[in-house]
Tab-separated table of C-alpha atoms and ligand atoms in Angstrom:
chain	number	residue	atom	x	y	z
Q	2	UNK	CA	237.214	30.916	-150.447
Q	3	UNK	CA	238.945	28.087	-151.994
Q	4	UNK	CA	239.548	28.165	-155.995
Q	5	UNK	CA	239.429	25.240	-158.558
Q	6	UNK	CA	243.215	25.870	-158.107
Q	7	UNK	CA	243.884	24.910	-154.785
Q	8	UNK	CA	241.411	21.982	-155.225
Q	9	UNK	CA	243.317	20.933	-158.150
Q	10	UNK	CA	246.609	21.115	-155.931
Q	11	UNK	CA	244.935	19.531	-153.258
Q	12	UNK	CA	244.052	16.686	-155.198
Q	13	UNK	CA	247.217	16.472	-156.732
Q	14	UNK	CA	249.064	16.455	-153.351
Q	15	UNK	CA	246.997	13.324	-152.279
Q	16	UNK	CA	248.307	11.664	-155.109
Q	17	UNK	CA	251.615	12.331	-154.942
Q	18	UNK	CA	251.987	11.625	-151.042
Q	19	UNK	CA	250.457	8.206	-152.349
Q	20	UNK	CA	253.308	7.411	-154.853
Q	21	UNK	CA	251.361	8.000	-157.511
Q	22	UNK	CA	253.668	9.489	-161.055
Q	23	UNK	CA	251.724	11.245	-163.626
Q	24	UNK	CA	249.994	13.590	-160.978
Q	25	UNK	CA	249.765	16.655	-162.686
Q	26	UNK	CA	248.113	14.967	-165.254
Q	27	UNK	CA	245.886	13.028	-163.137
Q	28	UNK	CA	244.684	15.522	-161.124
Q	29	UNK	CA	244.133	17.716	-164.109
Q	30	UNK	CA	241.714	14.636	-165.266
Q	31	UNK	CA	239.678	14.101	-162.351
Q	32	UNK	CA	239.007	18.441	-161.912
Q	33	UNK	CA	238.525	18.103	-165.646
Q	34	UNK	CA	236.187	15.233	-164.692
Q	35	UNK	CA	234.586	16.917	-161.578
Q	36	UNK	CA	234.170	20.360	-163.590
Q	37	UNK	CA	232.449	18.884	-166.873
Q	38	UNK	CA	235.679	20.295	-168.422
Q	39	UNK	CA	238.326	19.197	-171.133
Q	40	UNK	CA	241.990	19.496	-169.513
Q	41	UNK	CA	243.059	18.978	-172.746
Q	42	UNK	CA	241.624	21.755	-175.094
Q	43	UNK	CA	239.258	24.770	-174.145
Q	44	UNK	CA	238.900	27.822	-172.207
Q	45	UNK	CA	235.980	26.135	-169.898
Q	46	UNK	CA	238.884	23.914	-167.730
Q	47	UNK	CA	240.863	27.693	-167.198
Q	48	UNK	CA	237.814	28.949	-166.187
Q	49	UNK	CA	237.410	26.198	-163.544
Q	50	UNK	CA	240.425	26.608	-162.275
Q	51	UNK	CA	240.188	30.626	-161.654
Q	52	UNK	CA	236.104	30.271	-160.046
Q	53	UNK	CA	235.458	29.776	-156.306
Q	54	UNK	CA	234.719	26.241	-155.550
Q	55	UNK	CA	231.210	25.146	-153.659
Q	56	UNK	CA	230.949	22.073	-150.933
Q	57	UNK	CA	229.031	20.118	-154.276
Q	58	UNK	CA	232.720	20.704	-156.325
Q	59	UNK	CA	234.953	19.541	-153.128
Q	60	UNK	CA	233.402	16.596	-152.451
Q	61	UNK	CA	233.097	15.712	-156.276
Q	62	UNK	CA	236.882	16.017	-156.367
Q	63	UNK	CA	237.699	14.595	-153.368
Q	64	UNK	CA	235.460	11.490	-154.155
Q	65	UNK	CA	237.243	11.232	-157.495
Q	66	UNK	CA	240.544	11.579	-155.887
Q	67	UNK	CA	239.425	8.450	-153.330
Q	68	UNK	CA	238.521	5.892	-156.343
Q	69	UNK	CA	242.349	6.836	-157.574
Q	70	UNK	CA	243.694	6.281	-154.356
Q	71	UNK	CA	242.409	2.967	-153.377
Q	72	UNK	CA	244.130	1.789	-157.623
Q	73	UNK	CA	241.559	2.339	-159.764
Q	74	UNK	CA	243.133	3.026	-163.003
Q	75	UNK	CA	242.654	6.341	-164.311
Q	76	UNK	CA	240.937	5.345	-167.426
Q	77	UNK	CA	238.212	3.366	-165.870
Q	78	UNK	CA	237.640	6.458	-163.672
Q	79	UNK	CA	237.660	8.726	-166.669
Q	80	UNK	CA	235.044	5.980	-168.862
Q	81	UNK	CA	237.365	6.453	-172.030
Q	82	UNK	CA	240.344	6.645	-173.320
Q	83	UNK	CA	242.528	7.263	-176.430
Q	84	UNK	CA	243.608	4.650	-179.255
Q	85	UNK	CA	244.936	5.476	-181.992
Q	86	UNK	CA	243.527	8.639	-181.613
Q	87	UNK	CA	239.974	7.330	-181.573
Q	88	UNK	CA	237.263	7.501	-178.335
Q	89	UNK	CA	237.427	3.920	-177.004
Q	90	UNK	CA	234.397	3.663	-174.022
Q	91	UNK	CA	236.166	1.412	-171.187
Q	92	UNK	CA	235.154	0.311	-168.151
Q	93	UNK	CA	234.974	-3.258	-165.293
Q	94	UNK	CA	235.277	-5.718	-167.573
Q	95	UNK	CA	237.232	-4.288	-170.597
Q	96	UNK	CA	241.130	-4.062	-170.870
Q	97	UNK	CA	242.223	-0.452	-170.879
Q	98	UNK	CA	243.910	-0.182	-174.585
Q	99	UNK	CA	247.464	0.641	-174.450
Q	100	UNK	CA	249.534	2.588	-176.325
Q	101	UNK	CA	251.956	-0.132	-176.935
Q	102	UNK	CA	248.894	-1.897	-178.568
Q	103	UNK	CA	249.114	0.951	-181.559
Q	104	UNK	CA	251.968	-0.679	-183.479
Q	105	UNK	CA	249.705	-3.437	-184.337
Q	106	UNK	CA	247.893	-1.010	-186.545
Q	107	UNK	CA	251.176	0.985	-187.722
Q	108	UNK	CA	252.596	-3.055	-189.096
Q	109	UNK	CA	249.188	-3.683	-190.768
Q	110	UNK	CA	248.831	-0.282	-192.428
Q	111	UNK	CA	252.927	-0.675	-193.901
Q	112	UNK	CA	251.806	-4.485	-194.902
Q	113	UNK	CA	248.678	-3.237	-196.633
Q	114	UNK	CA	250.564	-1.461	-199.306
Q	115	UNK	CA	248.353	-1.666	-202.019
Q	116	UNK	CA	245.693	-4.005	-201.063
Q	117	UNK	CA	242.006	-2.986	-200.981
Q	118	UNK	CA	238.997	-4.069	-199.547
Q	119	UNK	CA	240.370	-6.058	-197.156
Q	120	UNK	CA	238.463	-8.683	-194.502
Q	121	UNK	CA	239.840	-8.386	-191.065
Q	122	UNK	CA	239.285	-10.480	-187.958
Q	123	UNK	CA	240.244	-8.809	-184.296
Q	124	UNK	CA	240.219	-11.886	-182.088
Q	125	UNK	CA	239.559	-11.355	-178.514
Q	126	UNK	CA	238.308	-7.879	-179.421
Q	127	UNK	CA	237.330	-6.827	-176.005
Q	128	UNK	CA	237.048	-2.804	-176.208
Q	129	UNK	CA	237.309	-3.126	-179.647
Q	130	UNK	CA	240.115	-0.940	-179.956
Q	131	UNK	CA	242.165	-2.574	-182.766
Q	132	UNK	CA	239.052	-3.225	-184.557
Q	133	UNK	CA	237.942	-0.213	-184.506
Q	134	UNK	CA	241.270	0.938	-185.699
Q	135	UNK	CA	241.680	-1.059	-188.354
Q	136	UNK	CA	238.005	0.128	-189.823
Q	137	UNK	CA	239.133	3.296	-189.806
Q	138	UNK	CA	242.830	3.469	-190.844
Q	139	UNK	CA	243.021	0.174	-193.423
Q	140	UNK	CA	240.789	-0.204	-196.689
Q	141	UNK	CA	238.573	-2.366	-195.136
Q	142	UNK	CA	235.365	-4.429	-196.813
Q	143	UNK	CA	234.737	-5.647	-192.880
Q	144	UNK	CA	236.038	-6.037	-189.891
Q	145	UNK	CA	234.744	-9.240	-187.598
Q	146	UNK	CA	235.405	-8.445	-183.608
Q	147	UNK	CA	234.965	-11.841	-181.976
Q	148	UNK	CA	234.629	-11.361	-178.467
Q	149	UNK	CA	233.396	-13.878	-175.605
Q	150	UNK	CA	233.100	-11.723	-172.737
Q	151	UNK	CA	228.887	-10.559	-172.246
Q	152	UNK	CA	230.830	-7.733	-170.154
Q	153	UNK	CA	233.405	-6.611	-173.223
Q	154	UNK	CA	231.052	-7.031	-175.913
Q	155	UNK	CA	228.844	-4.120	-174.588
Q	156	UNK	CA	232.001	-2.139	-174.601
Q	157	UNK	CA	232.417	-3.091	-178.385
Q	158	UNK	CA	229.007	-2.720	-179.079
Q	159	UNK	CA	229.143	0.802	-178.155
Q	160	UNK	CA	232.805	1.781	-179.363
Q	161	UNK	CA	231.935	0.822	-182.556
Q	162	UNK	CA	229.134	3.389	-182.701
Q	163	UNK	CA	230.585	6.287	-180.924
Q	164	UNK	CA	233.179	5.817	-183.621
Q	165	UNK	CA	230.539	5.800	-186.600
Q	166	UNK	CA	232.445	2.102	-188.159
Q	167	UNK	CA	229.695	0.492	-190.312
Q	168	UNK	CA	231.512	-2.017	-191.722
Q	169	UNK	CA	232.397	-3.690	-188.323
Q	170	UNK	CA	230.914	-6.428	-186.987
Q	171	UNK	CA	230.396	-8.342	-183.581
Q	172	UNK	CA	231.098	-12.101	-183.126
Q	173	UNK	CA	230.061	-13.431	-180.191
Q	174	UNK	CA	231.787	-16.168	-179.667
Q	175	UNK	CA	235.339	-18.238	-178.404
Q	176	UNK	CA	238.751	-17.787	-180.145
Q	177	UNK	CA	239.689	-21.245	-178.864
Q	178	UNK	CA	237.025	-23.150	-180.575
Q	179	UNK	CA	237.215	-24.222	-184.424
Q	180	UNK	CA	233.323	-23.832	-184.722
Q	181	UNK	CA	234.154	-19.767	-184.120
Q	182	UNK	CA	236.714	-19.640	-187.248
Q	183	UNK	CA	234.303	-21.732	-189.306
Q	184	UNK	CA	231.351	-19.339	-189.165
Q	185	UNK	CA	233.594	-16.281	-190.538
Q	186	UNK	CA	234.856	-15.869	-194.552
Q	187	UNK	CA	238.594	-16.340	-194.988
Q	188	UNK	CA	240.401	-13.294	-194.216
Q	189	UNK	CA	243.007	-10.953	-195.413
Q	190	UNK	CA	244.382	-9.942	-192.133
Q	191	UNK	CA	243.938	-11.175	-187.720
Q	192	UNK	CA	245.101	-9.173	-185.424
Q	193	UNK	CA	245.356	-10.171	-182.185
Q	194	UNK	CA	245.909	-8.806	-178.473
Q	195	UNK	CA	245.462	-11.614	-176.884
Q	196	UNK	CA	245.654	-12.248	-172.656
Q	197	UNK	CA	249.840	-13.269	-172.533
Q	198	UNK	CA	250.328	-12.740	-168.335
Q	199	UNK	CA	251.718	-16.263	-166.935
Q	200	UNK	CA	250.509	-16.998	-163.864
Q	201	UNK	CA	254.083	-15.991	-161.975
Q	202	UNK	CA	252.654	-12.711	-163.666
Q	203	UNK	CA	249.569	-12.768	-162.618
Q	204	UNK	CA	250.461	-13.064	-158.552
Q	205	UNK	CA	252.816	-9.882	-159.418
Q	206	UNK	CA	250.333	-7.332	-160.540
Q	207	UNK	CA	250.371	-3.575	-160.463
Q	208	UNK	CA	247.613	-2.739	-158.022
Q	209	UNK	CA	245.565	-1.186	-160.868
Q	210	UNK	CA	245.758	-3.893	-163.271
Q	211	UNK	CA	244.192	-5.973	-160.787
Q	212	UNK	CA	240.628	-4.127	-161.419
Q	213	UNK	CA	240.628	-5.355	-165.080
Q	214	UNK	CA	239.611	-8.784	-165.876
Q	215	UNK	CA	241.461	-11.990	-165.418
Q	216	UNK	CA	240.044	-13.620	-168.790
Q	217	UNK	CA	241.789	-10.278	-170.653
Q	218	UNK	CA	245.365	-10.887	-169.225
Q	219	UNK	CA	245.841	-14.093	-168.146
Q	220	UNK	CA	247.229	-16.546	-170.867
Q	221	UNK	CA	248.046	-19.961	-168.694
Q	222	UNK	CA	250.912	-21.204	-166.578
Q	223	UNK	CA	253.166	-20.089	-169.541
Q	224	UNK	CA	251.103	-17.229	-170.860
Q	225	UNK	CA	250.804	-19.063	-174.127
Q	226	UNK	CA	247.699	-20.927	-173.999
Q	227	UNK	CA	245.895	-18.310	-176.588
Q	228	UNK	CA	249.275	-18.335	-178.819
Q	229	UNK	CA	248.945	-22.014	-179.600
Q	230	UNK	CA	245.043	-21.901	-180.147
Q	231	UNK	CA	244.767	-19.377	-182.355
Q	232	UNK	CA	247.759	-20.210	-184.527
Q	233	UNK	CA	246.475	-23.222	-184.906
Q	234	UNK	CA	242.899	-22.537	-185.617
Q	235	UNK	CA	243.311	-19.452	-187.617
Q	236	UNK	CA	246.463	-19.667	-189.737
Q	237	UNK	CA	244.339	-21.751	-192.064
Q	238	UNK	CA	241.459	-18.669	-192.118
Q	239	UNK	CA	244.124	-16.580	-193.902
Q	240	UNK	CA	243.469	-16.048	-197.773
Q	241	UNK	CA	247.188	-16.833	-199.394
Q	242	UNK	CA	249.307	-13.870	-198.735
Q	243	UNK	CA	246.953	-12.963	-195.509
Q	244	UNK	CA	248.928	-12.008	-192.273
Q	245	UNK	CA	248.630	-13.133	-188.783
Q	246	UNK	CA	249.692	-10.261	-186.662
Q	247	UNK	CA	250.014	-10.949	-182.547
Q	248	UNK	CA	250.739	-7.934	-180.335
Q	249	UNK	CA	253.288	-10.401	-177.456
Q	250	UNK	CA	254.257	-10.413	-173.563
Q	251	UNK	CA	257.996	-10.314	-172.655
Q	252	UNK	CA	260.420	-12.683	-174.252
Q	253	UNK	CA	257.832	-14.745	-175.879
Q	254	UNK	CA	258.492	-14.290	-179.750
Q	255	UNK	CA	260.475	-17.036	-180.002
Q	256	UNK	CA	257.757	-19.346	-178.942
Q	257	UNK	CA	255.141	-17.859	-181.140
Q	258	UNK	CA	257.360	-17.430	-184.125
Q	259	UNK	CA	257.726	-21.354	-183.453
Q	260	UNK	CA	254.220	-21.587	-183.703
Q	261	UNK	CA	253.554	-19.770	-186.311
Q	262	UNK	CA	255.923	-21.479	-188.497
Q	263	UNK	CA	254.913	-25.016	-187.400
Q	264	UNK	CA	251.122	-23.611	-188.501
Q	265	UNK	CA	252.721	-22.932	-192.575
Q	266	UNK	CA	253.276	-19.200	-191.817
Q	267	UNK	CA	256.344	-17.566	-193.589
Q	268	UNK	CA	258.498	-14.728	-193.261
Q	269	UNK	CA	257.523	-14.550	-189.872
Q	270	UNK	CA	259.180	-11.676	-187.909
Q	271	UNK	CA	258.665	-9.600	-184.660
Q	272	UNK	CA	258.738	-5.605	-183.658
Q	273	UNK	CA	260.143	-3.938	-181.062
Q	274	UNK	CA	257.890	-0.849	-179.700
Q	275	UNK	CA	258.630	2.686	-179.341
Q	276	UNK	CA	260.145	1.709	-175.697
Q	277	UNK	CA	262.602	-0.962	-177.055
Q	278	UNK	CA	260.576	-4.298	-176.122
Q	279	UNK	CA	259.923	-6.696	-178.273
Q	280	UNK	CA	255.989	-6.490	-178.740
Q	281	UNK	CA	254.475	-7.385	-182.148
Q	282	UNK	CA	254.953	-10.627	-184.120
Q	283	UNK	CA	253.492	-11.129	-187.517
Q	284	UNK	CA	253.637	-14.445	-190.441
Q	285	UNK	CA	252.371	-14.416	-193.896
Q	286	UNK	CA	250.808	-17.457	-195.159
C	553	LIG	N1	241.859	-6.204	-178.152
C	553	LIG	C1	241.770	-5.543	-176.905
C	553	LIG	C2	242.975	-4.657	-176.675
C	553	LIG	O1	243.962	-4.783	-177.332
C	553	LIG	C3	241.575	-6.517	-175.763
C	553	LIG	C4	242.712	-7.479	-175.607
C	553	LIG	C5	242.485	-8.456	-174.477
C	553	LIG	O2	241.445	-8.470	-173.836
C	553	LIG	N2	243.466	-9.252	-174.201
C	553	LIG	O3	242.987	-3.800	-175.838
């Protein structure tokens, strides 16, 4: 007889003979996954682990455990993840939020203050994470995810309804172009995640990063391309007093703080994030 134990060691094993780090964790996911169980909270996952397994179980876990092996990331595996402490539906074609990504919200909820009823634009939205955040941690009138990817915008589509957000809506359309920022009101606040790998970057990647899309990570030779687009195009949607708030790749502040000041942004100043790199850069106009 084998028990939802020894799978779950089993499993985990596999992943650490593979190099893998967070295995106890990961295997605890994919049992969780395999078992219909929460890992996280609830007596069904103990259960799980105490039953006999069947041949249905084994080869659900052991399938599981295969997709890991051969890099795909945990969270596309899982089909969502955590922001902010909200659900966020991910998937092929939509960048896994990271945690990192979260101090974008903490900077805009300090800057709001007292400011109410605020319009905010997420440019390249893609999960819809930071949108989605913003809805439901800022005093927001609306919240306009603009989004170009058919693929991400079904993610968005569906993360802003699992998350109940009524006042957010979708954009279809391209950061880069001036025809996108003309069809949306002026706006109080844009955040932006934008893709920031250069293409020295790119031909480095962590084997699971290479399952998410290009057109989310890669930002040109320099990683900049989006930087200079959007500063350009979308300083000048900001209501007086509006911020422009980019979440950035390594060492590349003082380029966009360049940017942004060359656009009429002012006290323009960058973050570091809870692991010491330099990640967030915002201007007021
Ligand atoms: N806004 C999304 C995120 O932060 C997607 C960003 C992107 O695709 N570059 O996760």
């Amino acid at each position: 007889m084998v028990t939802g134990r020894e799978l779950l060691k089993n499993a985990r094993e596999r992943l650490e003979q593979a190099g893998l780090e967070n295995t106890a964790m990961e295997a605890a996911e994919l049992f969780a996954l395999a078992t219909g169980t929460d890992c996280r909270s609830g007596a069904a996952y103990g259960d799980a682990l105490e039953a006999e397994t069947d041949d249905k179980l084994i080869a659900a876990v052991g399938e599981l455990t295969e997709r890991r092996l051969s890099g795909e990331p945990l969270q596309y595996i899982i089909g969502e993840w955590e922001f902010y402490g909200l659900p966020i539906k991910v998937g092929k074609g939509v960048l896994i939020p990271r945690p990192e990504t979260e101090l974008l919200i903490s900077l805009s909820k300090a800057w709001q203050g007292e400011r109410r009823s605020l319009t905010v634009i997420d440019l390249c939205s893609g999960s819809g994470c930071i949108g989605i955040a913003a809805a439901k941690h800022l005093d927001c009138e609306k919240v306009f995810c603009v989004e170009r990817s058919e693929d991400a915008l079904m993610y968005l589509e569906h993360n802003i309804k699992r998350n109940g957000v009524k006042n957010a809506v979708v954009i279809k359309g391209d950061v880069t172009l001036t025809q996108t920022a003309d069809s949306l009101p002026d706006a109080d606040l844009i955040v932006c995640n934008p893709p920031y790998l250069t293409a020295q970057d790119m031909r480095e990647l962590q084997k699971e990063v290479t399952f998410e899309p290009e057109e989310a990570l890669f930002g040109g030779e320099d990683g900049l391309d989006l930087y200079r687009d959007i500063t350009r195009i979308w300083s000048k949607k900001l209501k007086p007093g509006g911020m422009l708030i980019f979440e950035l790749g390594i060492e590349q502040e003082e380029d966009v703080a360049q940017m942004m000041i060359q656009h009429g942004l002012k006290n323009v100043r960058w973050r570091k994030d809870s692991f010491g790199k330099v990640r967030c850069i915002y201007g007021i106009r």
